Coordinates of C-alpha atoms and ligand atoms in Angstrom, one line a residue:
M1 CA 76.7 30.9 -23.8
E2 CA 73.3 30.4 -22.6
S3 CA 71.0 27.7 -24.8
A4 CA 69.4 29.0 -27.7
E5 CA 66.0 28.1 -25.8
T6 CA 66.8 30.1 -22.8
H7 CA 67.9 33.0 -24.9
R8 CA 64.8 33.0 -27.0
A9 CA 62.7 32.9 -23.7
K10 CA 64.4 36.0 -22.6
E11 CA 64.1 37.6 -25.8
E12 CA 60.3 37.2 -25.9
R13 CA 60.0 38.2 -22.3
G14 CA 62.0 41.4 -23.1
K15 CA 59.8 42.3 -25.7
R16 CA 56.8 42.3 -23.2
V17 CA 58.6 44.5 -20.8
A18 CA 59.8 46.6 -23.4
M19 CA 55.8 46.8 -24.3
S20 CA 55.3 48.4 -20.7
K21 CA 58.2 51.0 -21.4
V22 CA 56.4 51.9 -24.7
S23 CA 53.2 52.5 -22.9
C24 CA 55.0 54.5 -20.5
I25 CA 56.6 56.6 -23.5
V26 CA 53.4 56.9 -25.4
R27 CA 51.4 58.2 -22.4
M28 CA 53.4 61.3 -22.7
I29 CA 52.5 61.9 -26.3
T30 CA 48.8 61.2 -25.6
M31 CA 48.7 63.1 -22.4
I32 CA 46.6 60.6 -20.9
V33 CA 48.6 60.4 -17.6
V34 CA 48.4 59.0 -14.3
M35 CA 49.1 62.1 -12.3
V36 CA 52.3 61.3 -10.5
M37 CA 54.0 64.3 -9.1
V38 CA 57.4 64.2 -10.6
T39 CA 60.5 66.3 -9.4
V40 CA 61.8 68.2 -12.2
T41 CA 65.4 69.3 -11.6
K42 CA 66.7 72.3 -13.1
A43 CA 69.4 71.4 -15.4
A44 CA 70.9 72.3 -18.7
S45 CA 68.3 71.9 -21.3
M46 CA 68.4 68.9 -23.8
N47 CA 69.2 69.3 -27.3
Y48 CA 66.1 68.0 -28.6
A49 CA 66.8 68.7 -32.5
E50 CA 69.8 66.4 -32.2
A51 CA 67.8 63.7 -30.3
L52 CA 65.0 64.2 -32.8
G53 CA 67.3 63.7 -35.8
K54 CA 69.0 60.6 -34.2
S55 CA 65.6 59.2 -33.1
I56 CA 64.5 59.0 -37.0
L57 CA 68.0 58.1 -38.2
F58 CA 67.4 54.8 -36.1
F59 CA 65.0 53.5 -38.5
E60 CA 67.5 53.3 -41.2
G61 CA 69.4 50.9 -39.2
Q62 CA 66.2 48.8 -39.0
R63 CA 65.6 48.8 -42.8
S64 CA 65.0 45.5 -44.7
G65 CA 65.5 45.1 -48.4
K66 CA 67.1 47.2 -51.1
L67 CA 68.8 50.4 -49.5
P68 CA 68.6 53.6 -51.7
P69 CA 71.7 55.7 -52.5
S70 CA 70.5 58.1 -49.6
Q71 CA 71.0 55.5 -46.8
R72 CA 72.9 57.4 -44.2
M73 CA 73.6 54.5 -41.9
K74 CA 76.3 53.1 -44.0
W75 CA 77.3 50.0 -42.1
R76 CA 74.1 48.7 -43.0
K77 CA 73.4 47.0 -46.4
D78 CA 70.7 45.1 -48.7
S79 CA 69.3 42.3 -47.2
A80 CA 66.3 40.0 -47.5
L81 CA 65.7 40.7 -51.3
S82 CA 63.7 37.4 -51.8
D83 CA 61.2 38.0 -49.1
G84 CA 57.7 36.9 -50.5
S85 CA 58.8 34.4 -52.9
D86 CA 57.2 31.6 -50.9
I87 CA 53.6 33.0 -51.7
Q88 CA 52.4 32.2 -55.1
V89 CA 49.5 34.3 -56.3
N90 CA 48.4 33.5 -60.2
K91 CA 51.7 31.6 -60.5
L92 CA 53.6 34.6 -59.6
S93 CA 55.6 35.1 -56.3
M94 CA 54.8 38.1 -54.2
D95 CA 57.1 41.1 -53.6
L96 CA 57.5 41.7 -49.9
V97 CA 60.9 43.1 -50.1
G98 CA 61.3 46.3 -47.7
G99 CA 59.8 47.2 -44.4
Y100 CA 61.5 47.0 -41.1
Y101 CA 63.3 44.6 -39.0
D102 CA 61.3 44.6 -35.6
A103 CA 64.0 45.2 -32.9
G104 CA 67.4 43.3 -32.4
D105 CA 66.2 40.4 -34.4
N106 CA 65.4 40.1 -38.2
V107 CA 61.7 39.4 -38.4
K108 CA 59.3 41.3 -39.9
F109 CA 56.4 41.3 -37.6
N110 CA 53.6 43.7 -39.2
F111 CA 51.6 44.1 -36.3
P112 CA 53.9 46.1 -34.3
M113 CA 55.5 47.3 -37.7
A114 CA 52.2 48.9 -38.6
F115 CA 51.7 50.5 -35.1
T116 CA 55.2 51.9 -35.5
T117 CA 54.2 53.3 -38.8
T118 CA 50.9 54.9 -37.1
M119 CA 53.0 56.5 -34.6
L120 CA 55.5 58.0 -37.0
A121 CA 52.7 59.4 -39.1
W122 CA 51.0 60.7 -36.0
S123 CA 54.1 62.3 -35.0
V124 CA 54.2 64.2 -38.5
V125 CA 50.5 64.9 -38.1
E126 CA 50.6 66.5 -35.0
F127 CA 54.1 67.9 -34.9
G128 CA 55.5 67.9 -38.3
D129 CA 55.8 71.6 -38.2
S130 CA 58.3 71.5 -35.5
M131 CA 60.8 69.1 -37.1
G132 CA 62.5 71.6 -39.2
S133 CA 64.9 69.8 -41.9
E134 CA 64.0 66.5 -40.0
L135 CA 60.5 66.6 -41.4
K136 CA 62.0 65.3 -44.7
N137 CA 63.7 62.3 -43.0
A138 CA 60.5 61.5 -41.0
L139 CA 58.5 61.3 -44.1
D140 CA 61.0 58.9 -45.6
A141 CA 60.9 56.7 -42.5
I142 CA 57.1 56.6 -42.8
R143 CA 57.5 55.8 -46.6
W144 CA 59.6 52.8 -45.9
G145 CA 56.9 51.3 -43.8
T146 CA 54.0 52.3 -46.3
D147 CA 55.8 51.2 -49.4
Y148 CA 56.0 47.9 -47.8
F149 CA 52.6 47.7 -46.6
I150 CA 51.3 48.3 -50.1
K151 CA 53.0 45.3 -51.2
A152 CA 51.6 43.4 -48.0
T153 CA 48.0 44.2 -49.0
K154 CA 48.3 44.0 -52.8
F155 CA 45.7 41.2 -53.0
P156 CA 42.2 42.1 -51.5
D157 CA 41.7 38.6 -49.9
K158 CA 44.8 38.5 -47.9
V159 CA 47.1 40.6 -45.6
V160 CA 50.5 39.5 -44.9
A161 CA 51.3 39.4 -41.2
V162 CA 54.6 38.4 -40.7
V163 CA 57.9 37.6 -42.9
G164 CA 60.6 35.4 -41.5
D165 CA 60.2 32.2 -39.4
P166 CA 60.6 33.8 -35.8
V167 CA 61.7 30.7 -34.0
K168 CA 64.3 30.0 -36.3
D169 CA 65.3 33.6 -36.6
H170 CA 65.6 33.9 -32.8
N171 CA 68.0 30.7 -32.7
C172 CA 70.6 32.4 -34.6
W173 CA 72.9 35.5 -34.0
E174 CA 73.1 36.7 -37.6
R175 CA 73.3 40.1 -39.2
P176 CA 70.3 40.6 -41.7
E177 CA 72.6 40.7 -44.7
D178 CA 73.6 37.1 -44.1
M179 CA 70.4 35.6 -43.2
D180 CA 69.8 32.1 -44.3
T181 CA 66.8 31.0 -41.9
P182 CA 63.6 30.5 -43.7
R183 CA 61.9 33.6 -44.8
T184 CA 58.4 32.1 -44.1
S185 CA 55.5 34.4 -45.0
Y186 CA 52.6 34.3 -42.8
Y187 CA 49.3 35.8 -43.8
V188 CA 45.5 36.2 -43.0
T189 CA 42.6 35.6 -45.2
Q190 CA 38.9 35.7 -45.3
N191 CA 38.7 32.1 -43.9
K192 CA 41.7 32.7 -41.4
P193 CA 41.3 36.3 -40.4
G194 CA 43.2 38.6 -38.4
S195 CA 41.5 41.8 -37.8
E196 CA 44.1 43.3 -35.2
V197 CA 47.0 43.2 -37.9
S198 CA 44.7 44.3 -40.8
A199 CA 43.2 46.8 -38.9
E200 CA 46.2 48.3 -37.6
I201 CA 47.7 48.3 -41.0
A202 CA 44.6 50.3 -42.1
A203 CA 45.4 52.8 -39.5
A204 CA 48.8 53.1 -40.5
L205 CA 47.8 53.6 -44.2
A206 CA 45.1 56.4 -43.1
A207 CA 47.3 58.3 -40.7
S208 CA 50.1 58.4 -43.3
S209 CA 47.7 59.4 -46.1
I210 CA 47.3 62.5 -43.8
A211 CA 51.1 63.0 -43.2
F212 CA 51.7 63.2 -46.9
R213 CA 48.9 65.0 -48.0
S214 CA 50.5 68.5 -48.6
T215 CA 53.8 67.0 -49.9
D216 CA 52.8 64.1 -52.3
A217 CA 48.9 64.2 -52.9
S218 CA 48.8 61.2 -55.3
Y219 CA 50.6 59.0 -53.0
S220 CA 48.2 60.2 -50.1
N221 CA 45.2 59.3 -52.3
F222 CA 46.8 55.9 -53.0
L223 CA 47.4 55.2 -49.2
L224 CA 43.9 56.2 -48.3
N225 CA 42.2 54.1 -50.9
R226 CA 44.2 51.0 -49.8
A227 CA 43.3 51.8 -46.1
I228 CA 39.5 51.6 -47.0
Q229 CA 40.0 48.4 -48.6
V230 CA 42.1 46.9 -45.7
F231 CA 39.8 48.3 -42.9
D232 CA 36.8 46.7 -45.0
F233 CA 38.7 43.4 -44.9
A234 CA 39.6 43.6 -41.1
N235 CA 36.0 44.5 -40.4
K236 CA 34.2 41.9 -42.7
Y237 CA 36.2 38.9 -41.6
R238 CA 36.6 39.0 -38.0
G239 CA 38.9 37.4 -35.8
S240 CA 42.4 37.4 -34.2
Y241 CA 45.8 36.5 -35.9
N242 CA 46.8 34.6 -33.0
L243 CA 45.1 31.4 -34.4
S244 CA 45.4 32.1 -38.1
V245 CA 49.2 32.5 -38.1
G246 CA 50.1 30.5 -35.1
E247 CA 53.8 30.4 -34.5
G248 CA 54.1 33.5 -36.6
A249 CA 52.2 35.5 -33.8
C250 CA 52.5 33.5 -30.5
P251 CA 54.5 33.8 -28.4
F252 CA 56.1 36.9 -30.1
Y253 CA 53.3 39.2 -30.7
C254 CA 50.2 37.5 -29.4
D255 CA 47.2 39.7 -29.4
Y256 CA 46.4 40.1 -25.9
S257 CA 43.7 43.0 -25.9
G258 CA 41.6 41.5 -28.8
Y259 CA 40.9 43.2 -32.2
V260 CA 38.3 45.4 -31.4
D261 CA 40.6 48.2 -30.2
E262 CA 42.5 48.1 -33.5
L263 CA 39.1 48.1 -35.5
I264 CA 38.1 51.5 -33.6
W265 CA 41.7 52.9 -33.9
G266 CA 41.4 52.1 -37.6
A267 CA 38.1 53.7 -38.2
A268 CA 39.0 56.7 -36.0
W269 CA 42.0 57.3 -38.4
L270 CA 40.0 56.7 -41.4
Y271 CA 37.4 59.3 -40.0
K272 CA 40.1 61.8 -39.5
A273 CA 41.2 61.0 -43.2
T274 CA 37.9 61.2 -45.0
E275 CA 35.4 62.8 -42.6
T276 CA 33.3 59.9 -43.8
T277 CA 30.2 59.8 -41.3
S278 CA 30.1 55.8 -41.3
Y279 CA 33.8 55.8 -39.8
W280 CA 32.5 57.9 -36.9
D281 CA 29.3 55.9 -36.6
F282 CA 31.5 53.1 -36.1
V283 CA 33.7 54.6 -33.5
K284 CA 30.5 55.7 -31.3
A285 CA 28.9 52.2 -31.8
N286 CA 32.1 50.5 -30.4
I287 CA 33.8 52.6 -28.0
Q288 CA 31.7 51.4 -25.2
S289 CA 33.6 48.1 -25.5
I290 CA 36.8 49.5 -24.3
D291 CA 38.1 49.1 -20.8
N292 CA 38.0 52.5 -19.2
N293 CA 40.2 51.6 -16.5
N294 CA 42.9 50.6 -18.8
F295 CA 44.9 53.6 -19.8
E296 CA 47.6 51.3 -21.8
F297 CA 48.9 52.1 -25.1
G298 CA 51.3 50.4 -27.3
W299 CA 51.6 47.9 -30.2
D300 CA 48.8 45.7 -28.7
C301 CA 46.5 47.9 -26.8
K302 CA 45.1 51.0 -28.3
N303 CA 43.0 52.4 -25.6
A304 CA 44.6 55.5 -24.6
G305 CA 45.3 56.5 -28.1
I306 CA 41.9 55.9 -29.3
N307 CA 40.7 58.3 -26.3
V308 CA 43.2 60.9 -27.3
L309 CA 42.4 60.8 -31.0
V310 CA 38.5 61.1 -30.6
S311 CA 38.8 63.7 -27.9
Q312 CA 39.9 65.8 -30.6
K313 CA 36.1 65.7 -31.8
I314 CA 34.0 65.0 -28.7
P315 CA 34.0 66.5 -25.0
C316 CA 35.8 64.3 -22.7
G317 CA 33.2 63.7 -19.8
Q318 CA 34.1 65.7 -16.7
E319 CA 37.8 65.2 -17.4
V320 CA 40.0 68.4 -17.5
A321 CA 43.7 68.0 -18.1
D322 CA 46.3 70.9 -17.0
P323 CA 48.2 71.3 -20.2
T324 CA 51.1 72.6 -18.2
L325 CA 51.3 69.8 -15.8
L326 CA 50.9 67.2 -18.6
I327 CA 53.8 69.2 -20.6
N328 CA 56.0 69.1 -17.7
I329 CA 55.5 65.5 -16.9
A330 CA 56.0 64.7 -20.6
K331 CA 59.3 66.7 -20.5
S332 CA 60.6 65.0 -17.4
Q333 CA 60.1 61.8 -19.0
A334 CA 61.7 62.7 -22.3
D335 CA 64.6 64.3 -20.4
Y336 CA 65.0 61.1 -18.2
I337 CA 65.4 59.0 -21.4
L338 CA 68.1 61.7 -22.7
G339 CA 70.2 61.6 -19.3
K340 CA 68.5 63.5 -16.7
N341 CA 68.4 60.5 -14.2
P342 CA 70.3 59.0 -11.3
L343 CA 72.8 57.2 -13.4
G344 CA 73.1 60.4 -15.7
M345 CA 72.9 57.8 -18.6
S346 CA 71.2 58.5 -21.9
Y347 CA 69.1 55.6 -22.9
M348 CA 69.6 56.7 -26.6
V349 CA 72.3 55.2 -28.2
G350 CA 74.7 57.8 -29.6
Y351 CA 73.2 60.7 -27.6
G352 CA 75.3 62.3 -24.9
D353 CA 78.3 61.1 -23.5
K354 CA 77.1 57.9 -21.6
F355 CA 75.0 55.5 -23.4
P356 CA 74.2 51.6 -23.7
E357 CA 77.1 50.3 -25.7
K358 CA 76.2 46.5 -25.7
I359 CA 72.8 46.7 -27.0
H360 CA 70.9 43.3 -27.9
H361 CA 70.8 43.7 -31.5
R362 CA 72.2 41.5 -34.2
G363 CA 73.3 44.0 -36.6
S364 CA 74.8 45.9 -34.3
V365 CA 76.9 43.3 -32.6
V366 CA 78.0 41.3 -35.6
P367 CA 80.9 43.1 -37.7
S368 CA 79.4 44.7 -40.8
L369 CA 79.9 43.4 -44.3
D370 CA 82.4 46.2 -44.8
A371 CA 84.6 45.1 -41.9
H372 CA 83.8 41.2 -42.7
P373 CA 82.8 40.6 -46.1
Q374 CA 82.8 36.8 -45.9
H375 CA 79.6 34.9 -44.8
L376 CA 78.8 34.5 -41.0
G377 CA 76.4 31.7 -40.5
C378 CA 73.6 31.2 -37.8
R379 CA 75.8 30.8 -34.7
D380 CA 79.1 32.4 -36.1
G381 CA 77.8 35.7 -34.2
D382 CA 78.0 34.0 -30.9
E383 CA 81.4 35.1 -30.4
Y384 CA 80.6 38.6 -30.8
F385 CA 77.6 38.3 -28.6
K386 CA 79.8 37.0 -25.7
S387 CA 82.3 39.5 -26.1
D388 CA 83.2 41.9 -23.4
K389 CA 83.6 44.6 -25.9
T390 CA 81.3 47.2 -27.0
N391 CA 79.2 46.7 -30.2
L392 CA 80.8 47.2 -33.3
N393 CA 78.2 49.1 -35.1
V394 CA 76.6 52.1 -33.4
L395 CA 72.9 52.2 -34.0
I396 CA 72.5 55.8 -33.5
G397 CA 69.0 56.8 -32.3
A398 CA 68.2 53.5 -30.9
V399 CA 66.0 53.9 -27.6
V400 CA 66.7 50.8 -25.6
G401 CA 64.1 48.9 -23.2
G402 CA 65.8 51.0 -20.2
P403 CA 66.3 50.7 -16.5
A404 CA 64.6 48.9 -13.8
E405 CA 62.2 50.4 -11.4
D406 CA 65.0 51.3 -9.1
D407 CA 66.8 53.2 -12.0
S408 CA 69.6 50.6 -12.1
F409 CA 70.7 49.7 -15.7
Q410 CA 72.6 46.8 -16.8
D411 CA 74.4 47.4 -20.1
S412 CA 74.4 43.7 -21.1
R413 CA 73.5 41.8 -24.4
L414 CA 72.0 39.2 -22.0
N415 CA 69.6 41.6 -20.3
V416 CA 67.2 41.7 -23.0
A417 CA 64.6 43.4 -21.4
Q418 CA 66.9 46.5 -20.5
S419 CA 69.2 46.5 -23.9
E420 CA 67.1 45.7 -26.7
P421 CA 65.9 48.5 -28.9
T422 CA 62.4 48.2 -30.8
T423 CA 61.0 50.1 -33.6
Y424 CA 57.8 50.9 -31.5
I425 CA 59.9 52.4 -28.7
N426 CA 61.4 54.9 -31.0
A427 CA 58.3 56.0 -33.1
P428 CA 56.4 57.5 -30.4
F429 CA 59.3 59.4 -29.2
V430 CA 59.8 61.0 -32.5
G431 CA 56.4 63.0 -31.9
V432 CA 57.5 63.9 -28.3
L433 CA 61.1 65.3 -29.3
A434 CA 59.4 67.1 -32.2
Y435 CA 57.1 69.0 -29.7
F436 CA 60.0 69.8 -27.6
N437 CA 62.1 71.0 -30.3
K438 CA 59.6 73.6 -31.1
P439 CA 61.6 77.0 -30.4
T440 CA 58.4 78.7 -28.7
V441 CA 57.9 76.0 -26.1
T442 CA 58.4 77.1 -22.8
V443 CA 58.1 74.9 -19.8
S444 CA 57.9 76.7 -16.3
Ligands
NAG1 C1 46.1 35.4 -28.1 O1 46.8 34.5 -27.5 C2 47.3 34.8 -26.3 C3 48.2 33.6 -25.6 O2 47.8 32.4 -25.6 C4 45.9 34.9 -25.3 O3 46.3 35.2 -23.9 C5 45.0 35.9 -26.0 O4 43.9 35.9 -25.3 C6 44.7 35.7 -27.4 N1 44.0 36.6 -27.9 C7 43.0 36.6 -28.7 C8 42.2 38.0 -29.3 O5 42.3 35.5 -28.7

């Protein structure tokens, strides 16, 4: 077994590599693409409906908190039911139960979690009408995020940024149901601001308010009002959470791209949700500060997403994108993920005949409470981590970091960059799959 230190370093590096995969996936949905020619081989069409359902089911495996009777991923159980108890406000502890575990670990990182929620909401806003019976599950997945963010922003003078000590969590190989590492809460305030985490939460709440508008108007209004409040906080008290929450942010989810992109992104979503001119003025006043040569889009950098979102309202200079070409590229990339690649391997767990079976994910690796009711402590999971056997619990729908540049893939828990799933990889893929699930979509 490698040392915990090396292991943690790998885990962190893995996240950064996964980030580049995300930007790749999201480029499809945003259709801001580098125009590379992709050879599309004719083969049997993918089952997008099945992949869509599974991509959403994955989020049930990442749930933190008290699970509802409707929980379909049965090997997961209640966990982290005291989250928030370390923050006292007016002599009462905060309730931060719920939300999502970030990836193969058991930390709730609110910055990428908010981006995940924004992307799930955007998927529903754009392609909800192509989701069929999965629309309900997609809305449930969004609500699992927004219910938590309502708690994390309950007090106007603080926004919770992380729950769970990331260093201690990464030093254990423990299922979430057994966690005994400190569930430290890290938050930003007026004096210790965090505009990127706050503005991304505002974006998530605003986008979700649109997603819920036609099915739950009062919840939608509540989300929108909270989004307005949180955006004001993010904008008025400016600064990066890098410094404000210290080890809660770096080196795990340091904000590399600054917070202005999140402020513009938050304002763009608030404009879409409210049509209030001041948000649009904010976008116009600040959009020039975005680096036009950087088309990245992921939990950190929002550039491409901002461009696509605002291009729905303004002309895009001289740029004209050919929809058929963009759709073909998006389809080839989606199909690659689902198995149309040199290894004939699906990178979505539980989809197709061949998929990653030794993913880097604590809950999936360590036996479930049903199989092993006794407590398993910090390093009791190591024997399962080191085992040659496939994971005990199948995290259906999880899309992993994926293959290397040369299309090779190592199905190994030690290869964090390739074998770890994350919530922010899956979320944008939901929208892509919904688009291709639409019965009328034909691709030449
Ligand atoms: C956050 O910290 C990282 C790592 O130290 C640094 O590269 C980045 O520039 C910082 N971001 C901001 C917005 O200060």
